[in-house]
């Protein structure tokens, strides 16, 4: 079974600075998808970014980018020019490409605080 | 707004009772997923339906059941409730389970069992 680990329960960053959230995973599959979801105080789960394992190029969405290291099974999220609205719990998630295995497996989450 | 709706937003009930949580997927989405978020277990996958059929099961208790109706909305039934069932229950939907699928989450139903 796949597992996802987020080793940083809490992180903090100054407004306008850059922060990197870590995620590692364990899988025996060669093809899969990785996601970062954001959960603000409203508790809504919001998709931030996704990465296909077969793509070597790291995904980018505006101020959010990932560093995907397939061999190391590492998938970190970089937030540039941090804003107060980025404060939230961030979850890393794994999904198999098999149609019978579409469930998301989540890490424990990292609580991000943005200081003004 | 993800386009996925869940009702009710909050539910307070007593141990031993039964509740039903409802989810309407995004327009055009055929697959529905249920997840449970609790303090001690984190975010866990419960069950998936695709076009009315059960597709995958996760850590879903026997006291829990779900179904997806012909109009594609889904219901999660929780019975013989225990204190430990208190959690945030999410529904997510996607077009089809497959290569390009991304799951979009509803706002959740917060269940408190007293």
CSV table of N, CA, C and O in Angstrom, one decimal, chain A residues 33 35 37 39 41-45 47 50 52 54 91 95 97 99-100 102-104 106, chain B residues 33 35 37 43 45 55-58 88 90 97-103 105-107 110:
chain,number,residue,atom,x,y,z
A,33,UNK,N,0.0,9.8,-9.7
A,33,UNK,CA,-0.2,11.3,-9.7
A,33,UNK,C,0.0,11.8,-8.2
A,33,UNK,O,-0.3,11.0,-7.3
A,35,UNK,N,-0.5,15.3,-5.6
A,35,UNK,CA,-1.3,16.5,-5.5
A,35,UNK,C,-0.9,17.2,-4.2
A,35,UNK,O,-0.5,16.6,-3.2
A,37,UNK,N,-3.1,19.8,-1.7
A,37,UNK,CA,-4.4,20.4,-1.4
A,37,UNK,C,-4.2,21.3,-0.3
A,37,UNK,O,-3.4,21.1,0.6
A,39,UNK,N,-6.2,23.4,2.8
A,39,UNK,CA,-7.4,23.5,3.7
A,39,UNK,C,-7.3,24.7,4.6
A,39,UNK,O,-6.7,24.7,5.6
A,41,UNK,N,-9.0,27.8,7.1
A,41,UNK,CA,-9.9,27.6,8.3
A,41,UNK,C,-11.3,27.3,8.0
A,41,UNK,O,-12.0,26.7,8.8
A,42,UNK,N,-11.8,27.6,6.8
A,42,UNK,CA,-13.1,27.2,6.4
A,42,UNK,C,-13.3,25.7,6.2
A,42,UNK,O,-14.4,25.1,6.2
A,43,UNK,N,-12.2,24.9,6.2
A,43,UNK,CA,-12.1,23.5,6.1
A,43,UNK,C,-12.3,23.0,4.7
A,43,UNK,O,-12.3,21.8,4.5
A,44,UNK,N,-12.6,23.8,3.7
A,44,UNK,CA,-12.8,23.4,2.3
A,44,UNK,C,-11.4,22.9,1.8
A,44,UNK,O,-10.4,23.4,2.1
A,45,UNK,N,-11.5,21.8,1.1
A,45,UNK,CA,-10.3,21.2,0.5
A,45,UNK,C,-10.1,21.8,-0.9
A,45,UNK,O,-11.0,21.6,-1.8
A,47,UNK,N,-7.7,22.3,-4.4
A,47,UNK,CA,-6.6,21.7,-5.1
A,47,UNK,C,-5.6,22.9,-5.4
A,47,UNK,O,-6.1,23.9,-6.0
A,50,UNK,N,-1.0,19.8,-9.2
A,50,UNK,CA,-0.9,18.3,-9.5
A,50,UNK,C,0.3,18.0,-10.3
A,50,UNK,O,0.7,18.9,-11.1
A,52,UNK,N,2.1,14.8,-12.7
A,52,UNK,CA,2.0,13.4,-13.2
A,52,UNK,C,3.4,12.8,-13.1
A,52,UNK,O,4.4,13.5,-13.5
A,54,UNK,N,4.9,10.7,-14.8
A,54,UNK,CA,5.6,10.4,-16.1
A,54,UNK,C,6.2,11.7,-16.7
A,54,UNK,O,7.0,11.6,-17.6
A,91,UNK,N,-2.0,19.6,2.5
A,91,UNK,CA,-1.9,18.1,2.4
A,91,UNK,C,-1.3,17.7,1.1
A,91,UNK,O,-1.7,18.2,0.0
A,95,UNK,N,-2.1,9.4,-5.8
A,95,UNK,CA,-3.2,8.6,-6.5
A,95,UNK,C,-2.6,7.7,-7.5
A,95,UNK,O,-1.8,8.1,-8.3
A,97,UNK,N,-2.6,5.5,-10.9
A,97,UNK,CA,-3.3,5.7,-12.2
A,97,UNK,C,-4.2,4.6,-12.6
A,97,UNK,O,-5.0,4.7,-13.6
A,99,UNK,N,-7.5,2.6,-12.8
A,99,UNK,CA,-8.8,3.1,-12.6
A,99,UNK,C,-9.5,2.5,-11.4
A,99,UNK,O,-10.4,3.1,-10.8
A,100,UNK,N,-9.0,1.3,-11.0
A,100,UNK,CA,-9.6,0.7,-9.7
A,100,UNK,C,-9.0,1.3,-8.5
A,100,UNK,O,-9.4,1.0,-7.4
A,102,UNK,N,-8.4,4.8,-7.7
A,102,UNK,CA,-8.5,6.3,-7.8
A,102,UNK,C,-8.5,7.0,-6.5
A,102,UNK,O,-8.6,8.2,-6.5
A,103,UNK,N,-8.5,6.3,-5.4
A,103,UNK,CA,-8.6,6.9,-4.1
A,103,UNK,C,-7.3,7.8,-3.9
A,103,UNK,O,-6.3,7.5,-4.4
A,104,UNK,N,-7.5,8.9,-3.2
A,104,UNK,CA,-6.4,9.7,-2.7
A,104,UNK,C,-5.9,9.2,-1.4
A,104,UNK,O,-6.7,9.0,-0.5
A,106,UNK,N,-3.6,10.5,1.6
A,106,UNK,CA,-3.1,11.8,2.1
A,106,UNK,C,-2.0,11.7,3.2
A,106,UNK,O,-2.0,10.7,3.9
B,33,UNK,N,-16.6,10.2,-4.4
B,33,UNK,CA,-15.8,9.6,-3.4
B,33,UNK,C,-16.2,10.2,-2.0
B,33,UNK,O,-16.6,11.4,-1.9
B,35,UNK,N,-14.7,10.7,1.9
B,35,UNK,CA,-13.5,10.7,2.8
B,35,UNK,C,-14.0,11.2,4.2
B,35,UNK,O,-14.9,12.0,4.4
B,37,UNK,N,-12.4,12.9,7.7
B,37,UNK,CA,-11.3,13.6,8.4
B,37,UNK,C,-11.5,13.7,9.9
B,37,UNK,O,-12.4,14.4,10.3
B,43,UNK,N,-7.1,12.2,7.2
B,43,UNK,CA,-8.0,12.1,6.0
B,43,UNK,C,-7.9,10.7,5.5
B,43,UNK,O,-6.9,10.3,5.0
B,45,UNK,N,-9.9,7.7,3.0
B,45,UNK,CA,-10.8,7.3,2.0
B,45,UNK,C,-11.8,6.3,2.5
B,45,UNK,O,-11.4,5.3,3.2
B,55,UNK,N,-17.1,1.2,-6.7
B,55,UNK,CA,-15.9,1.0,-7.5
B,55,UNK,C,-14.8,0.6,-6.6
B,55,UNK,O,-13.9,-0.3,-6.9
B,56,UNK,N,-14.7,1.2,-5.4
B,56,UNK,CA,-13.6,0.8,-4.5
B,56,UNK,C,-14.0,1.1,-3.0
B,56,UNK,O,-14.9,2.0,-2.8
B,57,UNK,N,-13.5,0.3,-2.1
B,57,UNK,CA,-13.8,0.5,-0.7
B,57,UNK,C,-12.5,0.7,0.0
B,57,UNK,O,-11.5,0.1,-0.2
B,58,UNK,N,-12.5,1.6,1.0
B,58,UNK,CA,-11.4,1.9,1.9
B,58,UNK,C,-11.7,1.5,3.3
B,58,UNK,O,-12.3,0.4,3.5
B,88,UNK,N,-15.2,15.3,10.2
B,88,UNK,CA,-15.7,16.0,9.0
B,88,UNK,C,-15.7,15.0,7.8
B,88,UNK,O,-14.7,14.4,7.5
B,90,UNK,N,-16.1,14.4,3.9
B,90,UNK,CA,-16.1,15.1,2.6
B,90,UNK,C,-16.6,14.2,1.5
B,90,UNK,O,-16.4,13.0,1.5
B,97,UNK,N,-13.1,8.0,-13.3
B,97,UNK,CA,-11.9,7.6,-12.7
B,97,UNK,C,-10.9,7.2,-13.8
B,97,UNK,O,-11.2,6.3,-14.6
B,98,UNK,N,-9.8,7.8,-13.8
B,98,UNK,CA,-8.9,7.5,-14.9
B,98,UNK,C,-7.7,8.4,-15.0
B,98,UNK,O,-7.4,9.2,-14.0
B,99,UNK,N,-7.1,8.5,-16.1
B,99,UNK,CA,-5.8,9.1,-16.2
B,99,UNK,C,-5.8,10.6,-15.9
B,99,UNK,O,-5.0,11.1,-15.2
B,100,UNK,N,-6.8,11.3,-16.5
B,100,UNK,CA,-6.9,12.7,-16.3
B,100,UNK,C,-7.7,13.2,-15.2
B,100,UNK,O,-8.0,14.4,-15.0
B,101,UNK,N,-8.1,12.2,-14.3
B,101,UNK,CA,-9.1,12.6,-13.3
B,101,UNK,C,-8.5,13.4,-12.2
B,101,UNK,O,-7.4,13.1,-11.7
B,102,UNK,N,-9.2,14.5,-11.8
B,102,UNK,CA,-8.9,15.3,-10.6
B,102,UNK,C,-10.1,15.3,-9.8
B,102,UNK,O,-11.2,15.5,-10.3
B,103,UNK,N,-9.9,15.1,-8.5
B,103,UNK,CA,-11.1,15.1,-7.6
B,103,UNK,C,-11.3,16.5,-7.0
B,103,UNK,O,-10.3,17.1,-6.5
B,105,UNK,N,-13.5,18.7,-4.2
B,105,UNK,CA,-14.1,18.4,-2.9
B,105,UNK,C,-15.3,19.3,-2.6
B,105,UNK,O,-15.2,20.5,-3.0
B,106,UNK,N,-16.3,18.8,-2.0
B,106,UNK,CA,-17.3,19.6,-1.4
B,106,UNK,C,-16.9,20.3,-0.1
B,106,UNK,O,-15.8,20.0,0.4
B,107,UNK,N,-17.8,21.1,0.5
B,107,UNK,CA,-17.4,21.8,1.7
B,107,UNK,C,-17.4,20.9,3.0
B,107,UNK,O,-16.9,21.4,4.0
B,110,UNK,N,-19.9,18.4,8.9
B,110,UNK,CA,-19.3,18.3,10.2
B,110,UNK,C,-20.3,17.5,11.1
B,110,UNK,O,-21.3,18.0,11.4
